[in-house]
Amino acid sequence: MYIADRTQAQITMQLFHFGCGVKLGTCYQDGNCRLPSCFCGGKSAPGNLEPSEIPQMIMFSFDDAVTGEIYEMYEKLFSRGRLNPNGCPITMTTFVSHNFTDYKLVRSLFRKGHEIAVHSVTHRTPTTFWKQASYNQLQYEIVEQRSIIAENAGVPVRNITGWRSPFLQPSGDIQFTLLQENGFEYDSTLTIATEKGFSAKRWPNTMDFGWQLDCNVLPCPFGKYPGMWEVPVQMLEVGDSGNGCLYADSCRPTTMEEAFQLFWVNFHNHYTGSRSPLFFTMHPSWLREEHNMKALNYFFLTILHYYHDVYFVTYQQHLAWMKNPTPLSDILRFAPWKCDHLRYEPETDKDGNGHNGVSSISNCFPYLFLVLSTFPLFYTKIFFDKYCLLY
């Protein structure tokens, strides 16, 4: 039987035949699992670092097409003047689907240090397609889209290492078999449910011992995939209700205050807790709502000005740190986070505000301490519009 002809059931039966499936064994970090190729996951940091030694990593990821409108949003949020503590620009990961994407803009994002990952050719509906997809169908959606990005955006295949399934609908072992056979570094499709307190989120794991958590969306993989990372989508906390949402746009804040609190509460709980990685997953269409765009913009300004141990990085940069956990005392020398290789087009003052797309926070100085020292956050849209130059 050729691999392209295998069905989900046949791959699953084959895994059971070779002793995989349910009995995947127990992962022991620094025992039968060692960095950089294997990590058990869980709530303990790589390298057994204390929270105070860990840079708080924040990863923003955006799904779907890159259009002119979306690119302008990215330009405002991730403008060249917004720098991590090591002097390099803040970055994000975009999971790109083919339809409606302008690949010249994808090339520009890549040259500025953002990560380009794969999100399918068709993004087709219904969601049951992805649940039941054959090997051939998935190969077209995953491998072909990687080739399309490489050919049209000039992004080397070796730099396109991540996949996220549309609708966060996994395709079981076919998906992971195909990803591993085609040299992908990680998947970001599986989900983790809300944990009360949100103070000790899980770190991503490799699939050397399979997926050993609850399967929230069937079908999850049964098999082992050594060296393949799973960067699960974790729920964001919404206020103090104990509820959560996987995509930020599913939280549906109705005001700038609510949107800012979504970002701030989740950051606060990670930063003052275990410093586990914080992931914000969203569709860029969410930023069409002005209150969401302003809230995220202000979140960036606040973190970058007041926190010198927080880094906005890509999924690839995050995994590079996990493979080689580097304490804050040495982080300025951490090569995967350096930016000497980046190339930029000249920035222009498109809106005539004199800031070349870089927002200022100086006008907020007299008021920020009062606002940010109050928790929950009591502030109004009038405050932001009057005192903070947002863009």
CSV table of C-alpha atoms in Angstrom, one decimal:
chain,number,residue,atom,x,y,z
A,1,MET,CA,0.0,0.0,0.0
A,2,TYR,CA,1.4,3.3,-1.0
A,3,ILE,CA,1.6,6.0,1.6
A,4,ALA,CA,-0.6,8.4,-0.5
A,5,ASP,CA,-3.4,5.8,-0.4
A,6,ARG,CA,-3.5,5.4,3.3
A,7,THR,CA,-6.6,6.4,5.2
A,8,GLN,CA,-7.0,7.7,8.7
A,9,ALA,CA,-8.2,4.3,9.9
A,10,GLN,CA,-5.3,2.5,8.1
A,11,ILE,CA,-2.7,4.7,9.7
A,12,THR,CA,-4.2,4.4,13.1
A,13,MET,CA,-4.4,0.6,12.8
A,14,GLN,CA,-0.7,0.6,11.7
A,15,LEU,CA,0.3,2.6,14.7
A,16,PHE,CA,-1.5,0.1,17.0
A,17,HIS,CA,0.2,-2.7,15.2
A,18,PHE,CA,3.7,-1.2,16.0
A,19,GLY,CA,2.9,-0.7,19.6
A,20,CYS,CA,2.0,3.0,19.5
A,21,GLY,CA,-1.6,4.1,19.9
A,22,VAL,CA,-2.8,4.2,23.5
A,23,LYS,CA,0.3,2.8,25.3
A,24,LEU,CA,2.7,5.6,24.4
A,25,GLY,CA,4.9,5.3,27.5
A,26,THR,CA,5.8,8.0,30.1
A,27,CYS,CA,8.0,10.9,29.3
A,28,TYR,CA,10.8,11.7,31.8
A,29,GLN,CA,12.6,14.9,31.1
A,30,ASP,CA,16.4,14.5,31.2
A,31,GLY,CA,15.7,10.7,31.4
A,32,ASN,CA,14.2,9.3,28.2
A,33,CYS,CA,13.6,12.8,26.8
A,34,ARG,CA,16.3,15.4,26.4
A,35,LEU,CA,16.6,18.8,24.9
A,36,PRO,CA,17.0,20.0,22.3
A,37,SER,CA,15.2,17.2,20.4
A,38,CYS,CA,12.7,16.2,23.1
A,39,PHE,CA,10.6,18.0,25.7
A,40,CYS,CA,7.9,16.5,27.8
A,41,GLY,CA,5.9,19.7,28.2
A,42,GLY,CA,3.9,20.3,31.4
A,43,LYS,CA,4.3,23.2,33.8
A,44,SER,CA,8.0,23.1,34.5
A,45,ALA,CA,10.2,25.4,32.4
A,46,PRO,CA,12.9,24.0,30.2
A,47,GLY,CA,16.2,23.9,31.9
A,48,ASN,CA,14.5,24.1,35.3
A,49,LEU,CA,14.8,27.8,35.3
A,50,GLU,CA,13.1,29.9,38.0
A,51,PRO,CA,10.5,32.4,36.7
A,52,SER,CA,12.7,35.3,37.5
A,53,GLU,CA,15.3,33.9,35.1
A,54,ILE,CA,12.9,33.4,32.2
A,55,PRO,CA,12.1,36.1,29.6
A,56,GLN,CA,8.4,36.4,29.3
A,57,MET,CA,7.7,35.4,25.8
A,58,ILE,CA,4.6,36.7,24.1
A,59,MET,CA,3.6,35.2,20.7
A,60,PHE,CA,1.0,36.8,18.5
A,61,SER,CA,-0.3,34.7,15.7
A,62,PHE,CA,-2.8,35.6,12.9
A,63,ASP,CA,-4.6,33.2,10.7
A,64,ASP,CA,-5.7,33.5,7.0
A,65,ALA,CA,-4.9,35.7,4.0
A,66,VAL,CA,-2.5,38.6,3.9
A,67,THR,CA,-4.2,41.4,2.0
A,68,GLY,CA,-3.4,45.1,1.6
A,69,GLU,CA,-5.8,46.0,4.4
A,70,ILE,CA,-4.4,43.4,6.8
A,71,TYR,CA,-0.8,44.4,5.9
A,72,GLU,CA,-1.5,48.0,6.9
A,73,MET,CA,-2.8,46.8,10.3
A,74,TYR,CA,0.4,44.8,10.8
A,75,GLU,CA,2.5,47.8,9.8
A,76,LYS,CA,0.8,49.9,12.5
A,77,LEU,CA,1.1,47.4,15.3
A,78,PHE,CA,4.6,46.0,14.5
A,79,SER,CA,6.2,49.1,13.2
A,80,ARG,CA,10.0,49.3,12.9
A,81,GLY,CA,10.5,51.5,15.9
A,82,ARG,CA,8.9,49.1,18.4
A,83,LEU,CA,11.8,47.1,19.8
A,84,ASN,CA,12.3,44.2,22.2
A,85,PRO,CA,14.8,44.8,25.0
A,86,ASN,CA,17.6,43.4,22.9
A,87,GLY,CA,17.1,46.2,20.3
A,88,CYS,CA,15.4,44.0,17.7
A,89,PRO,CA,11.9,44.6,16.3
A,90,ILE,CA,8.9,42.9,17.9
A,91,THR,CA,7.7,40.1,15.6
A,92,MET,CA,4.7,37.8,15.1
A,93,THR,CA,3.7,34.6,13.2
A,94,THR,CA,1.1,34.6,10.4
A,95,PHE,CA,-0.4,31.4,9.3
A,96,VAL,CA,-1.1,32.1,5.6
A,97,SER,CA,-3.9,30.7,3.5
A,98,HIS,CA,-3.7,31.1,-0.3
A,99,ASN,CA,-7.0,32.7,-1.4
A,100,PHE,CA,-6.8,36.5,-1.6
A,101,THR,CA,-3.2,36.6,-0.3
A,102,ASP,CA,-0.8,39.2,-1.8
A,103,TYR,CA,2.5,37.4,-1.8
A,104,LYS,CA,4.5,40.6,-2.3
A,105,LEU,CA,3.3,41.6,1.1
A,106,VAL,CA,4.1,38.2,2.6
A,107,ARG,CA,7.7,38.7,1.3
A,108,SER,CA,7.8,42.1,3.0
A,109,LEU,CA,6.6,40.6,6.3
A,110,PHE,CA,9.3,37.9,6.1
A,111,ARG,CA,12.1,40.4,5.4
A,112,LYS,CA,11.1,42.3,8.5
A,113,GLY,CA,11.5,39.3,10.7
A,114,HIS,CA,8.0,37.9,11.0
A,115,GLU,CA,7.4,34.2,10.6
A,116,ILE,CA,5.4,32.8,7.7
A,117,ALA,CA,3.6,29.6,8.4
A,118,VAL,CA,1.1,27.4,6.5
A,119,HIS,CA,-2.7,27.6,6.9
A,120,SER,CA,-3.9,25.7,3.7
A,121,VAL,CA,-4.5,26.4,0.1
A,122,THR,CA,-8.3,26.4,0.1
A,123,HIS,CA,-9.4,26.9,3.7
A,124,ARG,CA,-12.4,25.0,2.5
A,125,THR,CA,-15.6,24.3,4.4
A,126,PRO,CA,-17.3,22.4,6.0
A,127,THR,CA,-15.0,21.7,9.0
A,128,THR,CA,-15.8,18.0,8.5
A,129,PHE,CA,-13.5,18.1,5.4
A,130,TRP,CA,-10.5,18.5,7.7
A,131,LYS,CA,-11.7,15.9,10.1
A,132,GLN,CA,-12.0,13.3,7.3
A,133,ALA,CA,-9.3,14.5,4.9
A,134,SER,CA,-7.2,11.9,3.1
A,135,TYR,CA,-3.4,11.9,2.9
A,136,ASN,CA,-3.6,13.2,-0.7
A,137,GLN,CA,-6.0,16.0,0.2
A,138,LEU,CA,-3.9,17.1,3.2
A,139,GLN,CA,-0.7,16.9,1.2
A,140,TYR,CA,-2.2,19.4,-1.3
A,141,GLU,CA,-3.3,21.7,1.4
A,142,ILE,CA,-0.1,21.7,3.5
A,143,VAL,CA,2.8,20.9,1.2
A,144,GLU,CA,1.4,22.7,-1.9
A,145,GLN,CA,0.8,25.8,0.1
A,146,ARG,CA,4.3,25.8,1.4
A,147,SER,CA,5.5,25.6,-2.2
A,148,ILE,CA,3.2,28.4,-3.2
A,149,ILE,CA,4.6,30.7,-0.4
A,150,ALA,CA,8.2,29.8,-1.3
A,151,GLU,CA,7.7,30.4,-5.0
A,152,ASN,CA,5.6,33.6,-4.8
A,153,ALA,CA,6.9,35.3,-1.7
A,154,GLY,CA,10.5,34.2,-1.9
A,155,VAL,CA,10.5,32.6,1.5
A,156,PRO,CA,12.9,29.6,1.6
A,157,VAL,CA,11.2,26.3,2.3
A,158,ARG,CA,13.6,25.7,5.2
A,159,ASN,CA,12.1,28.8,6.9
A,160,ILE,CA,8.5,27.6,6.5
A,161,THR,CA,8.2,25.2,9.4
A,162,GLY,CA,4.8,25.5,11.0
A,163,TRP,CA,1.2,24.5,10.3
A,164,ARG,CA,-2.2,25.2,11.7
A,165,SER,CA,-5.3,23.6,10.5
A,166,PRO,CA,-8.3,25.7,9.5
A,167,PHE,CA,-10.9,26.0,12.2
A,168,LEU,CA,-8.4,24.3,14.6
A,169,GLN,CA,-9.8,21.0,13.3
A,170,PRO,CA,-7.2,18.3,13.5
A,171,SER,CA,-6.9,15.4,11.0
A,172,GLY,CA,-5.4,12.9,13.4
A,173,ASP,CA,-2.4,10.8,12.5
A,174,ILE,CA,-2.5,11.6,8.8
A,175,GLN,CA,-1.8,15.2,9.6
A,176,PHE,CA,1.2,14.5,11.9
A,177,THR,CA,2.6,11.8,9.6
A,178,LEU,CA,2.5,14.2,6.7
A,179,LEU,CA,4.1,17.0,8.7
A,180,GLN,CA,6.9,14.9,9.9
A,181,GLU,CA,7.6,13.3,6.6
A,182,ASN,CA,7.8,16.8,5.0
A,183,GLY,CA,10.2,18.3,7.5
A,184,PHE,CA,7.9,20.6,9.4
A,185,GLU,CA,9.1,21.6,12.9
A,186,TYR,CA,5.7,22.1,14.6
A,187,ASP,CA,2.0,21.9,14.5
A,188,SER,CA,-0.3,24.4,16.2
A,189,THR,CA,-3.8,22.9,15.9
A,190,LEU,CA,-4.5,21.0,19.1
A,191,THR,CA,-6.2,22.8,22.0
A,192,ILE,CA,-5.9,22.9,25.7
A,193,ALA,CA,-8.9,23.7,27.9
A,194,THR,CA,-9.1,26.4,30.5
A,195,GLU,CA,-7.3,25.9,33.8
A,196,LYS,CA,-8.7,27.6,36.9
A,197,GLY,CA,-6.3,30.4,38.0
A,198,PHE,CA,-4.4,30.6,34.8
A,199,SER,CA,-1.1,31.0,36.8
A,200,ALA,CA,0.7,27.9,35.5
A,201,LYS,CA,0.0,27.3,31.8
A,202,ARG,CA,1.7,24.5,30.1
A,203,TRP,CA,4.8,24.6,28.0
A,204,PRO,CA,4.7,23.1,24.5
A,205,ASN,CA,5.9,19.6,24.1
A,206,THR,CA,7.4,17.3,21.4
A,207,MET,CA,5.4,14.4,20.2
A,208,ASP,CA,8.0,11.8,21.1
A,209,PHE,CA,5.4,10.2,23.5
A,210,GLY,CA,2.4,11.4,21.6
A,211,TRP,CA,-0.4,13.7,22.7
A,212,GLN,CA,-1.0,12.7,26.3
A,213,LEU,CA,-3.6,15.3,27.2
A,214,ASP,CA,-7.4,15.3,26.7
A,215,CYS,CA,-8.5,15.4,23.1
A,216,ASN,CA,-10.8,18.4,22.9
A,217,VAL,CA,-11.5,18.1,19.2
A,218,LEU,CA,-11.4,14.7,17.5
A,219,PRO,CA,-9.5,13.2,15.9
A,220,CYS,CA,-6.3,13.7,17.8
A,221,PRO,CA,-3.1,11.7,16.9
A,222,PHE,CA,-2.5,8.3,18.4
A,223,GLY,CA,1.1,7.9,17.4
A,224,LYS,CA,4.5,9.1,18.4
A,225,TYR,CA,6.3,11.7,16.3
A,226,PRO,CA,9.8,12.1,17.6
A,227,GLY,CA,11.1,15.7,17.4
A,228,MET,CA,7.8,17.1,16.2
A,229,TRP,CA,6.7,20.0,18.4
A,230,GLU,CA,3.0,20.6,19.3
A,231,VAL,CA,2.4,24.3,20.2
A,232,PRO,CA,-1.2,24.0,21.3
A,233,VAL,CA,-3.7,26.8,21.3
A,234,GLN,CA,-4.4,27.7,24.9
A,235,MET,CA,-7.5,29.4,26.1
A,236,LEU,CA,-7.3,33.1,27.1
A,237,GLU,CA,-8.9,34.2,30.4
A,238,VAL,CA,-11.9,36.5,30.1
A,239,GLY,CA,-12.1,38.7,33.2
A,240,ASP,CA,-12.5,36.8,36.5
A,241,SER,CA,-15.4,34.6,35.2
A,242,GLY,CA,-13.3,31.5,34.8
A,243,ASN,CA,-14.4,31.4,31.1
A,244,GLY,CA,-12.0,31.5,28.2
A,245,CYS,CA,-11.7,31.6,24.4
A,246,LEU,CA,-9.2,30.1,22.0
A,247,TYR,CA,-9.2,32.9,19.5
A,248,ALA,CA,-9.1,36.5,20.9
A,249,ASP,CA,-11.9,37.4,18.4
A,250,SER,CA,-14.1,34.8,20.1
A,251,CYS,CA,-14.0,36.7,23.3
A,252,ARG,CA,-15.8,39.6,21.6
A,253,PRO,CA,-15.0,42.6,23.7
A,254,THR,CA,-17.3,45.5,23.0
A,255,THR,CA,-15.2,48.4,24.2
A,256,MET,CA,-11.5,49.3,24.2
A,257,GLU,CA,-11.4,48.8,27.9
A,258,GLU,CA,-12.7,45.2,27.6
A,259,ALA,CA,-10.2,44.5,24.8
A,260,PHE,CA,-7.3,46.0,26.7
A,261,GLN,CA,-8.2,44.0,29.8
A,262,LEU,CA,-8.2,40.8,27.7
A,263,PHE,CA,-4.6,41.4,26.9
A,264,TRP,CA,-3.6,42.8,30.2
A,265,VAL,CA,-5.2,40.1,32.5
A,266,ASN,CA,-3.6,37.3,30.6
A,267,PHE,CA,-0.2,39.0,30.5
A,268,HIS,CA,-0.4,39.8,34.3
A,269,ASN,CA,-1.2,36.2,35.2
A,270,HIS,CA,1.7,34.8,33.1
A,271,TYR,CA,4.2,37.4,34.1
A,272,THR,CA,3.5,37.2,37.8
A,273,GLY,CA,3.2,33.4,37.7
A,274,SER,CA,5.4,30.8,36.1
A,275,ARG,CA,6.4,33.0,33.1
A,276,SER,CA,5.2,30.2,30.7
A,277,PRO,CA,4.8,31.4,27.1
A,278,LEU,CA,1.8,33.6,26.4
A,279,PHE,CA,0.0,33.0,23.1
A,280,PHE,CA,-2.5,35.4,21.6
A,281,THR,CA,-4.3,33.7,18.6
A,282,MET,CA,-6.6,35.7,16.4
A,283,HIS,CA,-7.9,36.5,13.0
A,284,PRO,CA,-6.7,39.8,11.7
A,285,SER,CA,-10.3,40.7,10.7
A,286,TRP,CA,-10.8,41.3,14.5
A,287,LEU,CA,-8.6,44.3,14.2
A,288,ARG,CA,-11.1,46.0,11.9
A,289,GLU,CA,-13.0,47.0,15.0
A,290,GLU,CA,-11.4,50.3,16.1
A,291,HIS,CA,-11.6,49.6,19.8
A,292,ASN,CA,-9.7,46.3,19.4
A,293,MET,CA,-7.0,47.9,17.3
A,294,LYS,CA,-6.5,50.7,19.7
A,295,ALA,CA,-6.4,48.3,22.7
A,296,LEU,CA,-3.8,46.1,21.2
A,297,ASN,CA,-1.7,49.1,20.1
A,298,TYR,CA,-1.8,50.5,23.7
A,299,PHE,CA,-0.9,47.1,25.1
A,300,PHE,CA,2.2,47.1,23.0
A,301,LEU,CA,3.2,50.6,24.0
A,302,THR,CA,2.7,49.8,27.7
A,303,ILE,CA,4.7,46.5,27.7
A,304,LEU,CA,7.5,47.9,25.6
A,305,HIS,CA,7.9,51.0,27.8
A,306,TYR,CA,7.6,49.4,31.3
A,307,TYR,CA,8.8,45.8,31.0
A,308,HIS,CA,12.4,45.1,30.1
A,309,ASP,CA,12.2,41.3,30.5
A,310,VAL,CA,9.4,40.8,28.0
A,311,TYR,CA,9.9,39.8,24.4
A,312,PHE,CA,7.4,39.6,21.5
A,313,VAL,CA,8.8,36.8,19.3
A,314,THR,CA,7.7,34.3,16.6
A,315,TYR,CA,6.8,30.7,17.2
A,316,GLN,CA,10.1,29.7,15.7
A,317,GLN,CA,12.1,32.0,18.0
A,318,HIS,CA,10.1,30.7,21.0
A,319,LEU,CA,10.9,27.1,20.1
A,320,ALA,CA,14.6,28.0,19.6
A,321,TRP,CA,14.6,29.3,23.2
A,322,MET,CA,12.9,26.1,24.4
A,323,LYS,CA,15.6,24.0,22.7
A,324,ASN,CA,18.3,26.1,24.4
A,325,PRO,CA,16.8,27.7,27.5
A,326,THR,CA,18.8,30.9,28.1
A,327,PRO,CA,18.4,32.9,31.3
A,328,LEU,CA,17.7,36.6,31.2
A,329,SER,CA,21.3,37.3,32.2
A,330,ASP,CA,22.5,35.9,28.9
A,331,ILE,CA,19.6,36.7,26.6
A,332,LEU,CA,21.2,39.6,24.8
A,333,ARG,CA,23.7,37.1,23.4
A,334,PHE,CA,21.0,34.6,22.3
A,335,ALA,CA,21.7,34.3,18.6
A,336,PRO,CA,18.2,33.1,17.4
A,337,TRP,CA,16.7,36.4,18.7
A,338,LYS,CA,19.2,38.7,17.0
A,339,CYS,CA,18.2,40.7,13.9
A,340,ASP,CA,21.3,41.6,12.0
A,341,HIS,CA,20.0,39.8,8.9
A,342,LEU,CA,16.7,41.7,8.6
A,343,ARG,CA,16.0,44.0,5.6
A,344,TYR,CA,13.6,46.9,5.6
A,345,GLU,CA,11.9,49.1,3.1
A,346,PRO,CA,12.1,52.8,4.1
A,347,GLU,CA,9.2,53.9,6.3
A,348,THR,CA,7.1,56.9,5.5
A,349,ASP,CA,4.9,59.2,7.4
A,350,LYS,CA,1.7,58.0,5.7
A,351,ASP,CA,-0.8,59.8,7.8
A,352,GLY,CA,1.1,63.0,8.4
A,353,ASN,CA,1.4,62.7,12.1
A,354,GLY,CA,5.2,62.9,12.1
A,355,HIS,CA,5.8,59.5,13.6
A,356,ASN,CA,6.4,57.1,10.6
A,357,GLY,CA,3.8,54.7,12.0
A,358,VAL,CA,5.5,54.6,15.4
A,359,SER,CA,3.1,55.5,18.2
A,360,SER,CA,4.2,57.6,21.1
A,361,ILE,CA,3.5,57.0,24.7
A,362,SER,CA,5.1,60.1,26.1
A,363,ASN,CA,1.8,62.0,26.5
A,364,CYS,CA,0.6,59.2,28.8
A,365,PHE,CA,3.4,59.5,31.4
A,366,PRO,CA,1.4,61.5,34.0
A,367,TYR,CA,-1.5,59.1,33.9
A,368,LEU,CA,-0.1,55.7,33.3
A,369,PHE,CA,1.0,54.9,36.8
A,370,LEU,CA,-2.5,55.7,38.2
A,371,VAL,CA,-4.2,53.7,35.5
A,372,LEU,CA,-2.0,50.6,35.6
A,373,SER,CA,-1.7,50.4,39.4
A,374,THR,CA,-5.4,50.0,39.6
A,375,PHE,CA,-6.7,46.4,39.1
A,376,PRO,CA,-9.2,45.8,37.7
A,377,LEU,CA,-8.5,48.5,35.2
A,378,PHE,CA,-10.7,51.5,35.5
A,379,TYR,CA,-10.2,53.8,32.5
A,380,THR,CA,-12.3,55.2,29.7
A,381,LYS,CA,-12.1,55.7,26.0
A,382,ILE,CA,-11.8,59.5,26.7
A,383,PHE,CA,-8.5,58.9,28.5
A,384,PHE,CA,-7.0,57.0,25.6
A,385,ASP,CA,-8.2,59.4,22.9
A,386,LYS,CA,-7.2,62.5,24.8
A,387,TYR,CA,-3.8,61.5,26.3
A,388,CYS,CA,-2.4,58.7,24.1
A,389,LEU,CA,-1.3,59.1,20.5
A,390,LEU,CA,-2.4,55.8,19.2
A,391,TYR,CA,-1.5,56.0,15.5
